[in-house]
mmCIF file of C-alpha atoms and ligand atoms in Angstrom:
data_model
loop_
_atom_site.group_PDB
_atom_site.id
_atom_site.type_symbol
_atom_site.label_atom_id
_atom_site.label_comp_id
_atom_site.label_asym_id
_atom_site.label_seq_id
_atom_site.Cartn_x
_atom_site.Cartn_y
_atom_site.Cartn_z
ATOM 1 C CA MET A 1 0.000 0.000 0.000
ATOM 2 C CA GLU A 2 1.271 3.465 -0.900
ATOM 3 C CA ARG A 3 0.825 6.302 1.629
ATOM 4 C CA HIS A 4 0.831 9.815 0.260
ATOM 5 C CA ALA A 5 0.544 13.424 1.503
ATOM 6 C CA ARG A 6 1.456 16.944 0.482
ATOM 7 C CA ALA A 7 2.283 19.985 2.628
ATOM 8 C CA ILE A 8 3.528 23.546 2.322
ATOM 9 C CA ALA A 9 5.645 25.420 4.861
ATOM 10 C CA PRO A 10 7.196 28.889 5.038
ATOM 11 C CA ALA A 11 10.836 29.743 5.628
ATOM 12 C CA ASN A 12 11.383 32.032 8.592
ATOM 13 C CA ILE A 13 13.743 34.865 9.383
ATOM 14 C CA ALA A 14 15.339 34.706 12.839
ATOM 15 C CA PHE A 15 15.168 37.916 14.898
ATOM 16 C CA ILE A 16 17.081 36.224 17.740
ATOM 17 C CA LYS A 17 19.268 33.461 16.312
ATOM 18 C CA TYR A 18 19.756 29.792 17.045
ATOM 19 C CA TRP A 19 23.526 29.577 16.708
ATOM 20 C CA GLY A 20 25.642 26.728 18.044
ATOM 21 C CA LYS A 21 24.137 23.423 19.146
ATOM 22 C CA LYS A 22 23.951 22.322 22.777
ATOM 23 C CA ASP A 23 23.042 18.852 21.486
ATOM 24 C CA PRO A 24 23.889 18.180 17.830
ATOM 25 C CA ILE A 25 21.770 14.998 17.627
ATOM 26 C CA LEU A 26 18.556 16.523 18.992
ATOM 27 C CA ASN A 27 19.409 20.010 17.641
ATOM 28 C CA LEU A 28 18.954 21.627 21.028
ATOM 29 C CA PRO A 29 19.843 25.335 21.092
ATOM 30 C CA PHE A 30 21.700 27.331 23.744
ATOM 31 C CA SER A 31 18.944 29.943 23.845
ATOM 32 C CA HIS A 32 15.357 30.777 23.000
ATOM 33 C CA SER A 33 15.013 32.320 19.547
ATOM 34 C CA PHE A 34 12.359 34.327 17.656
ATOM 35 C CA SER A 35 11.287 34.427 14.041
ATOM 36 C CA MET A 36 8.671 35.525 11.554
ATOM 37 C CA ASN A 37 7.277 33.193 8.884
ATOM 38 C CA LEU A 38 7.816 34.421 5.309
ATOM 39 C CA ASP A 39 4.886 34.359 2.874
ATOM 40 C CA ASN A 40 6.924 34.361 -0.346
ATOM 41 C CA ALA A 41 9.576 31.825 0.637
ATOM 42 C CA LYS A 42 7.867 28.461 0.845
ATOM 43 C CA THR A 43 8.579 24.814 0.251
ATOM 44 C CA THR A 44 5.951 22.446 -1.104
ATOM 45 C CA THR A 45 6.682 18.790 -0.375
ATOM 46 C CA GLU A 46 4.984 15.687 -1.648
ATOM 47 C CA ILE A 47 5.832 12.361 -0.044
ATOM 48 C CA THR A 48 4.940 8.787 -0.970
ATOM 49 C CA PHE A 49 5.920 5.873 1.255
ATOM 50 C CA SER A 50 5.975 2.714 -0.841
ATOM 51 C CA PRO A 51 6.800 -0.936 -0.072
ATOM 52 C CA THR A 52 8.447 -1.285 -3.497
ATOM 53 C CA LEU A 53 11.221 1.296 -2.848
ATOM 54 C CA GLN A 54 14.690 0.022 -1.886
ATOM 55 C CA ALA A 55 15.837 3.314 -0.282
ATOM 56 C CA ASP A 56 14.640 6.876 0.315
ATOM 57 C CA GLU A 57 14.919 9.002 -2.814
ATOM 58 C CA GLY A 58 13.645 12.233 -4.249
ATOM 59 C CA THR A 59 14.279 15.657 -5.708
ATOM 60 C CA ILE A 60 14.628 19.248 -4.527
ATOM 61 C CA ASN A 61 13.715 21.674 -7.304
ATOM 62 C CA GLY A 62 14.095 18.798 -9.785
ATOM 63 C CA LYS A 63 17.629 17.910 -8.642
ATOM 64 C CA PRO A 64 18.088 14.408 -7.173
ATOM 65 C CA LEU A 65 18.608 14.255 -3.403
ATOM 66 C CA SER A 66 22.066 12.846 -2.678
ATOM 67 C CA GLY A 67 24.967 12.777 -0.216
ATOM 68 C CA GLU A 68 24.609 14.657 3.056
ATOM 69 C CA GLU A 69 21.118 15.982 2.167
ATOM 70 C CA LEU A 70 19.774 12.492 1.497
ATOM 71 C CA ALA A 71 21.416 11.115 4.658
ATOM 72 C CA ARG A 72 19.802 13.883 6.757
ATOM 73 C CA THR A 73 16.424 13.211 5.160
ATOM 74 C CA THR A 74 16.632 9.460 5.829
ATOM 75 C CA GLN A 75 17.718 10.044 9.415
ATOM 76 C CA PHE A 76 14.767 12.372 9.891
ATOM 77 C CA LEU A 77 12.277 9.968 8.255
ATOM 78 C CA ASN A 78 13.531 7.172 10.514
ATOM 79 C CA SER A 79 12.274 9.098 13.553
ATOM 80 C CA ILE A 80 8.693 9.256 12.217
ATOM 81 C CA ARG A 81 8.826 5.734 10.703
ATOM 82 C CA GLU A 82 9.817 4.453 14.120
ATOM 83 C CA ARG A 83 6.821 6.077 15.779
ATOM 84 C CA ALA A 84 4.442 4.814 13.064
ATOM 85 C CA LYS A 85 6.055 1.349 13.132
ATOM 86 C CA VAL A 86 6.489 1.501 9.364
ATOM 87 C CA THR A 87 9.595 0.427 7.457
ATOM 88 C CA ASP A 88 8.679 1.588 3.907
ATOM 89 C CA PHE A 89 11.054 3.951 2.180
ATOM 90 C CA ALA A 90 9.814 7.229 0.723
ATOM 91 C CA HIS A 91 9.915 9.199 -2.502
ATOM 92 C CA ILE A 92 10.005 12.945 -1.872
ATOM 93 C CA LYS A 93 9.403 15.775 -4.293
ATOM 94 C CA SER A 94 10.237 19.168 -2.855
ATOM 95 C CA THR A 95 9.983 22.552 -4.566
ATOM 96 C CA ASN A 96 11.178 25.885 -3.190
ATOM 97 C CA SER A 97 9.731 29.216 -4.254
ATOM 98 C CA PHE A 98 13.102 30.932 -3.583
ATOM 99 C CA PRO A 99 16.884 30.313 -3.991
ATOM 100 C CA THR A 100 17.991 27.177 -2.103
ATOM 101 C CA ALA A 101 20.674 27.418 0.615
ATOM 102 C CA ALA A 102 21.324 31.159 0.326
ATOM 103 C CA GLY A 103 20.535 32.097 3.912
ATOM 104 C CA ILE A 104 16.805 32.139 3.247
ATOM 105 C CA GLY A 105 16.061 29.200 5.495
ATOM 106 C CA SER A 106 15.408 26.502 2.887
ATOM 107 C CA SER A 107 16.171 23.838 5.481
ATOM 108 C CA ALA A 108 13.520 25.353 7.791
ATOM 109 C CA SER A 109 10.717 25.340 5.223
ATOM 110 C CA GLY A 110 11.957 22.028 3.783
ATOM 111 C CA PHE A 111 11.949 20.077 7.036
ATOM 112 C CA ALA A 112 8.729 21.726 8.290
ATOM 113 C CA ALA A 113 6.918 20.698 5.087
ATOM 114 C CA LEU A 114 8.477 17.226 5.238
ATOM 115 C CA THR A 115 7.408 16.820 8.880
ATOM 116 C CA LEU A 116 3.811 17.691 8.134
ATOM 117 C CA ALA A 117 3.579 15.660 4.909
ATOM 118 C CA GLY A 118 5.493 12.699 6.390
ATOM 119 C CA THR A 119 3.464 12.432 9.616
ATOM 120 C CA ALA A 120 0.183 12.884 7.684
ATOM 121 C CA ALA A 121 1.109 10.202 5.142
ATOM 122 C CA LEU A 122 1.876 7.802 7.994
ATOM 123 C CA GLN A 123 -1.388 8.850 9.679
ATOM 124 C CA LEU A 124 0.347 9.903 12.872
ATOM 125 C CA LYS A 125 -1.882 12.111 14.991
ATOM 126 C CA CYS A 126 0.508 14.847 16.109
ATOM 127 C CA THR A 127 -0.125 18.004 18.090
ATOM 128 C CA GLU A 128 1.508 21.254 16.887
ATOM 129 C CA LYS A 129 4.044 20.848 19.692
ATOM 130 C CA GLU A 130 4.976 17.334 18.497
ATOM 131 C CA LEU A 131 5.246 18.520 14.888
ATOM 132 C CA SER A 132 7.583 21.290 15.997
ATOM 133 C CA GLN A 133 9.684 18.793 17.975
ATOM 134 C CA TYR A 134 9.958 16.459 14.954
ATOM 135 C CA ALA A 135 10.770 19.330 12.580
ATOM 136 C CA ARG A 136 13.578 20.361 14.962
ATOM 137 C CA LEU A 137 15.204 16.953 14.503
ATOM 138 C CA GLY A 138 15.538 17.703 10.759
ATOM 139 C CA SER A 139 16.794 21.256 11.197
ATOM 140 C CA GLY A 140 16.589 23.355 14.371
ATOM 141 C CA SER A 141 15.031 26.390 12.720
ATOM 142 C CA ALA A 142 12.358 24.175 11.076
ATOM 143 C CA SER A 143 10.721 23.898 14.518
ATOM 144 C CA ARG A 144 9.783 27.589 14.091
ATOM 145 C CA SER A 145 8.142 27.087 10.664
ATOM 146 C CA ILE A 146 5.346 24.929 12.114
ATOM 147 C CA PRO A 147 3.394 27.543 14.219
ATOM 148 C CA ASP A 148 1.750 30.675 12.755
ATOM 149 C CA GLY A 149 3.038 34.210 12.369
ATOM 150 C CA PHE A 150 5.567 35.382 14.946
ATOM 151 C CA VAL A 151 7.198 32.469 16.717
ATOM 152 C CA GLU A 152 9.313 31.732 19.784
ATOM 153 C CA TRP A 153 11.341 28.543 20.018
ATOM 154 C CA ILE A 154 11.511 27.546 23.675
ATOM 155 C CA ALA A 155 15.054 26.236 24.045
ATOM 156 C CA GLY A 156 14.353 23.445 26.562
ATOM 157 C CA ASP A 157 16.888 20.802 27.456
ATOM 158 C CA SER A 158 15.390 17.615 25.992
ATOM 159 C CA HIS A 159 13.388 16.440 22.968
ATOM 160 C CA GLU A 160 10.136 16.941 24.892
ATOM 161 C CA THR A 161 10.915 20.431 26.218
ATOM 162 C CA SER A 162 12.377 22.026 23.051
ATOM 163 C CA TYR A 163 9.705 23.272 20.602
ATOM 164 C CA ALA A 164 8.282 26.444 19.098
ATOM 165 C CA VAL A 165 5.039 28.299 19.752
ATOM 166 C CA SER A 166 3.262 31.202 18.110
ATOM 167 C CA ILE A 167 3.489 34.387 20.195
ATOM 168 C CA ALA A 168 1.413 36.468 17.749
ATOM 169 C CA GLU A 169 -0.636 35.841 14.618
ATOM 170 C CA ALA A 170 0.604 36.937 11.197
ATOM 171 C CA ASN A 171 -1.654 40.020 11.195
ATOM 172 C CA HIS A 172 -0.234 41.222 14.548
ATOM 173 C CA TRP A 173 2.265 43.625 12.936
ATOM 174 C CA ASP A 174 2.776 45.100 9.445
ATOM 175 C CA LEU A 175 6.459 44.120 9.131
ATOM 176 C CA VAL A 176 7.905 43.511 5.677
ATOM 177 C CA ASP A 177 11.089 41.523 5.117
ATOM 178 C CA LEU A 178 12.718 42.734 1.898
ATOM 179 C CA ILE A 179 15.140 39.894 1.214
ATOM 180 C CA THR A 180 17.936 41.652 -0.614
ATOM 181 C CA VAL A 181 19.688 39.056 -2.736
ATOM 182 C CA VAL A 182 23.375 39.754 -3.291
ATOM 183 C CA GLU A 183 24.526 36.123 -3.688
ATOM 184 C CA PRO A 184 21.920 33.846 -5.248
ATOM 185 C CA ASP A 185 24.272 30.829 -5.364
ATOM 186 C CA ARG A 186 24.675 28.098 -2.779
ATOM 187 C CA LYS A 187 26.776 29.376 0.144
ATOM 188 C CA LYS A 188 30.318 28.081 0.699
ATOM 189 C CA VAL A 189 30.123 27.325 4.436
ATOM 190 C CA SER A 190 27.062 25.273 5.365
ATOM 191 C CA THR A 191 24.954 26.210 8.377
ATOM 192 C CA THR A 192 25.922 22.888 9.980
ATOM 193 C CA GLU A 193 29.612 23.853 9.770
ATOM 194 C CA GLY A 194 28.779 27.326 11.102
ATOM 195 C CA HIS A 195 26.999 25.850 14.140
ATOM 196 C CA ALA A 196 30.002 23.616 14.844
ATOM 197 C CA LEU A 197 32.467 26.523 14.605
ATOM 198 C CA ALA A 198 30.429 28.909 16.787
ATOM 199 C CA GLN A 199 31.768 27.559 20.061
ATOM 200 C CA THR A 200 35.394 27.948 18.933
ATOM 201 C CA SER A 201 34.973 31.733 19.094
ATOM 202 C CA PRO A 202 36.024 33.502 22.316
ATOM 203 C CA LEU A 203 32.960 35.725 21.797
ATOM 204 C CA PHE A 204 30.543 32.816 22.058
ATOM 205 C CA ALA A 205 30.511 32.667 25.891
ATOM 206 C CA LYS A 206 29.807 36.400 26.054
ATOM 207 C CA ARG A 207 26.948 35.959 23.580
ATOM 208 C CA ILE A 208 25.395 33.230 25.736
ATOM 209 C CA ASP A 209 25.683 35.464 28.825
ATOM 210 C CA GLU A 210 23.948 38.362 27.094
ATOM 211 C CA LEU A 211 21.157 36.410 25.439
ATOM 212 C CA PRO A 212 18.599 35.995 28.279
ATOM 213 C CA LYS A 213 18.229 39.795 28.575
ATOM 214 C CA ARG A 214 18.114 40.249 24.799
ATOM 215 C CA VAL A 215 15.502 37.499 24.451
ATOM 216 C CA ASP A 216 13.200 39.218 26.955
ATOM 217 C CA ALA A 217 13.718 42.615 25.345
ATOM 218 C CA MET A 218 12.961 41.190 21.879
ATOM 219 C CA ARG A 219 9.785 39.447 23.075
ATOM 220 C CA THR A 220 8.528 42.711 24.605
ATOM 221 C CA ALA A 221 9.414 44.765 21.507
ATOM 222 C CA LEU A 222 7.583 42.255 19.288
ATOM 223 C CA LEU A 223 4.481 42.074 21.456
ATOM 224 C CA GLU A 224 4.357 45.861 21.963
ATOM 225 C CA LYS A 225 5.193 46.563 18.300
ATOM 226 C CA ASP A 226 8.003 48.913 19.318
ATOM 227 C CA PHE A 227 9.834 49.152 15.981
ATOM 228 C CA ALA A 228 12.772 51.341 17.075
ATOM 229 C CA THR A 229 13.646 49.023 19.982
ATOM 230 C CA PHE A 230 13.035 45.941 17.827
ATOM 231 C CA GLY A 231 15.402 47.280 15.159
ATOM 232 C CA SER A 232 18.247 48.071 17.514
ATOM 233 C CA ILE A 233 18.049 44.641 19.185
ATOM 234 C CA LEU A 234 17.829 43.007 15.742
ATOM 235 C CA GLU A 235 21.063 44.587 14.520
ATOM 236 C CA ILE A 236 23.013 43.932 17.728
ATOM 237 C CA GLU A 237 21.883 40.306 17.605
ATOM 238 C CA THR A 238 23.000 40.069 13.975
ATOM 239 C CA TRP A 239 26.520 41.130 14.894
ATOM 240 C CA SER A 240 26.537 38.988 18.011
ATOM 241 C CA MET A 241 26.046 35.943 15.791
ATOM 242 C CA HIS A 242 28.200 37.018 12.849
ATOM 243 C CA LEU A 243 31.157 38.150 14.969
ATOM 244 C CA THR A 244 31.406 34.574 16.237
ATOM 245 C CA THR A 245 32.076 33.543 12.608
ATOM 246 C CA PHE A 246 34.810 36.154 12.032
ATOM 247 C CA THR A 247 36.478 35.091 15.299
ATOM 248 C CA ALA A 248 36.001 31.318 14.985
ATOM 249 C CA LEU A 249 38.841 28.831 14.544
ATOM 250 C CA PRO A 250 39.220 28.840 11.594
ATOM 251 C CA PRO A 251 37.555 32.203 10.927
ATOM 252 C CA MET A 252 34.939 32.566 8.216
ATOM 253 C CA SER A 253 32.183 34.928 7.188
ATOM 254 C CA TYR A 254 28.753 34.861 5.606
ATOM 255 C CA ILE A 255 28.695 38.669 5.343
ATOM 256 C CA SER A 256 30.064 39.901 1.999
ATOM 257 C CA PRO A 257 31.076 43.418 0.874
ATOM 258 C CA ALA A 258 27.733 43.652 -0.939
ATOM 259 C CA SER A 259 25.886 42.766 2.297
ATOM 260 C CA LEU A 260 27.763 45.569 4.080
ATOM 261 C CA ALA A 261 26.824 48.048 1.378
ATOM 262 C CA VAL A 262 23.148 47.188 1.912
ATOM 263 C CA MET A 263 23.498 47.538 5.691
ATOM 264 C CA ARG A 264 25.116 50.963 5.372
ATOM 265 C CA THR A 265 22.398 52.159 3.014
ATOM 266 C CA LEU A 266 19.885 51.596 5.803
ATOM 267 C CA PHE A 267 21.738 54.130 7.964
ATOM 268 C CA GLU A 268 21.187 56.701 5.215
ATOM 269 C CA LEU A 269 17.498 55.829 4.960
ATOM 270 C CA ARG A 270 17.128 56.141 8.726
ATOM 271 C CA ALA A 271 18.722 59.600 8.591
ATOM 272 C CA GLN A 272 15.786 60.517 6.307
ATOM 273 C CA ASP A 273 13.271 59.103 8.829
ATOM 274 C CA ILE A 274 12.650 55.939 6.841
ATOM 275 C CA PRO A 275 12.954 53.125 9.384
ATOM 276 C CA ALA A 276 14.510 49.892 8.094
ATOM 277 C CA PHE A 277 16.825 47.477 9.913
ATOM 278 C CA TYR A 278 19.018 44.564 8.809
ATOM 279 C CA THR A 279 19.586 41.011 9.782
ATOM 280 C CA LEU A 280 21.353 38.072 8.098
ATOM 281 C CA ASP A 281 21.042 34.363 8.759
ATOM 282 C CA ALA A 282 23.766 32.008 7.501
ATOM 283 C CA GLY A 283 24.208 33.688 4.118
ATOM 284 C CA ALA A 284 25.197 36.973 2.476
ATOM 285 C CA ASN A 285 21.663 38.003 1.551
ATOM 286 C CA VAL A 286 20.361 40.776 3.752
ATOM 287 C CA HIS A 287 16.904 40.636 5.307
ATOM 288 C CA VAL A 288 15.843 44.276 5.440
ATOM 289 C CA ILE A 289 12.982 44.633 7.888
ATOM 290 C CA THR A 290 10.732 47.627 7.460
ATOM 291 C CA ARG A 291 7.058 48.462 7.964
ATOM 292 C CA GLU A 292 4.328 48.484 5.333
ATOM 293 C CA PRO A 293 4.136 52.299 4.828
ATOM 294 C CA TYR A 294 7.866 52.466 3.966
ATOM 295 C CA SER A 295 8.197 49.235 2.029
ATOM 296 C CA ILE A 296 7.913 50.600 -1.541
ATOM 297 C CA GLN A 297 10.437 53.372 -0.944
ATOM 298 C CA VAL A 298 12.922 51.025 0.768
ATOM 299 C CA GLU A 299 12.568 48.378 -1.960
ATOM 300 C CA LYS A 300 13.188 51.003 -4.656
ATOM 301 C CA THR A 301 16.354 52.226 -2.892
ATOM 302 C CA LEU A 302 17.665 48.666 -2.479
ATOM 303 C CA ARG A 303 17.031 47.752 -6.124
ATOM 304 C CA GLU A 304 19.146 50.723 -7.245
ATOM 305 C CA LEU A 305 22.229 49.521 -5.321
ATOM 306 C CA ASP A 306 25.205 47.992 -7.129
ATOM 307 C CA GLY A 307 25.528 44.296 -6.337
ATOM 308 C CA VAL A 308 21.838 43.784 -5.573
ATOM 309 C CA VAL A 309 20.526 40.990 -7.811
ATOM 310 C CA ASP A 310 16.935 40.966 -6.596
ATOM 311 C CA VAL A 311 14.667 42.072 -3.756
ATOM 312 C CA LEU A 312 12.062 39.579 -2.534
ATOM 313 C CA PRO A 313 9.323 41.168 -0.373
ATOM 314 C CA ASN A 314 7.943 38.876 2.326
ATOM 315 C CA ARG A 315 5.189 39.455 4.831
ATOM 316 C CA PRO A 316 4.276 37.474 7.979
ATOM 317 C CA THR A 317 2.236 34.345 7.322
ATOM 318 C CA ILE A 318 0.764 31.184 8.811
ATOM 319 C CA GLY A 319 2.904 28.145 9.524
ATOM 320 C CA ALA A 320 3.019 24.751 7.829
ATOM 321 C CA ARG A 321 -0.226 23.247 6.497
ATOM 322 C CA LEU A 322 -1.411 20.231 4.556
ATOM 323 C CA LEU A 323 -2.473 20.592 0.925
ATOM 324 C CA ASP A 324 -5.216 18.712 -0.898
ATOM 325 C CA GLN A 325 -4.285 16.825 -4.031
ATOM 326 C CA GLU A 326 -5.389 19.636 -6.372
ATOM 327 C CA GLU A 327 -4.399 22.657 -4.236
ATOM 328 C CA LYS A 328 -1.524 24.825 -5.510
HETATM 329 O O1 PMV B 401 18.199 25.280 11.490
HETATM 330 P P1 PMV B 401 19.590 25.423 10.979
HETATM 331 O O2 PMV B 401 20.496 24.323 11.476
HETATM 332 O O3 PMV B 401 19.604 25.568 9.484
HETATM 333 O O4 PMV B 401 20.205 26.758 11.622
HETATM 334 C C1 PMV B 401 19.682 28.053 11.413
HETATM 335 C C2 PMV B 401 20.696 29.074 11.814
HETATM 336 C C3 PMV B 401 20.324 30.507 11.525
HETATM 337 O O5 PMV B 401 19.490 30.613 10.419
HETATM 338 C C4 PMV B 401 21.598 31.291 11.247
HETATM 339 C C5 PMV B 401 19.676 31.156 12.745
HETATM 340 C C6 PMV B 401 18.230 30.782 12.996
HETATM 341 O O6 PMV B 401 17.844 30.858 14.172
HETATM 342 O O7 PMV B 401 17.476 30.489 12.063
#
């Protein structure tokens, strides 16, 4: 018997970052983190478990799954197969609506969609909390792509206590994430390598010390919609993460000269009373966060910059959901 399901899940942009793994098997973080789901950066995943398959297989954007990616997928599927007491292998077809592995969270949307489609196909009855826990096993940040809107990942210290929850619906705040693409190609240092290097930086311990206060301040700014405070915490947090890469052993960087040019442009916009703030995940592309009334002006300014290949506007959205057979 074949078992089939289809799901769609958004990528998310981290406002407070998950960086460094306290437990690399369970993907447990050192700190709580926050994110917003992105409505124009989604993965659609179709999964079919079949007794005739000899191994897991599939495609991402038409390209066959192989190597590390396939191994991660199989490892993840084993966790839900185990719970469902099923041994069938799966065929997966995954499509992203945005550039893969360019710091736009394709592993978050990918594993969130796979979690929902996989558990539905195996007819596992999971709560949102359980879905978030499973998604975390695939990729930590995927735990945050399950709930709606604005999301907090509660760090926890075990599989059961580490999961994400929605702290506000998508319509809570009119934020716009203008993803400013300066490097559309696959990044050179994977996020997994970045996580592993984080703790080699002498700045990492300081970051961990500072985070509890920053986490509380970010939660308050988000809930109270205090954009100026939100923006200043966002940028400090960005550097707190990225300075651990510059000072790691060996050092590396996701930030490129083109990313810096975008960041500096925002200072000029702010001097003209146009509020827009930056953050970057593990890639050179800059997530420029502004509010709806300023979005057109900011997007226009960004598009005119040398080195900017594209600007992808994203607004807050719901989390992962199942799709019917016909639904787009
Ligand atoms: O979930 P991962 O292992 O792809 O790690 C995500 C790391 C960052 O995007 C840099 C930060 C975050 O919290 O999403």
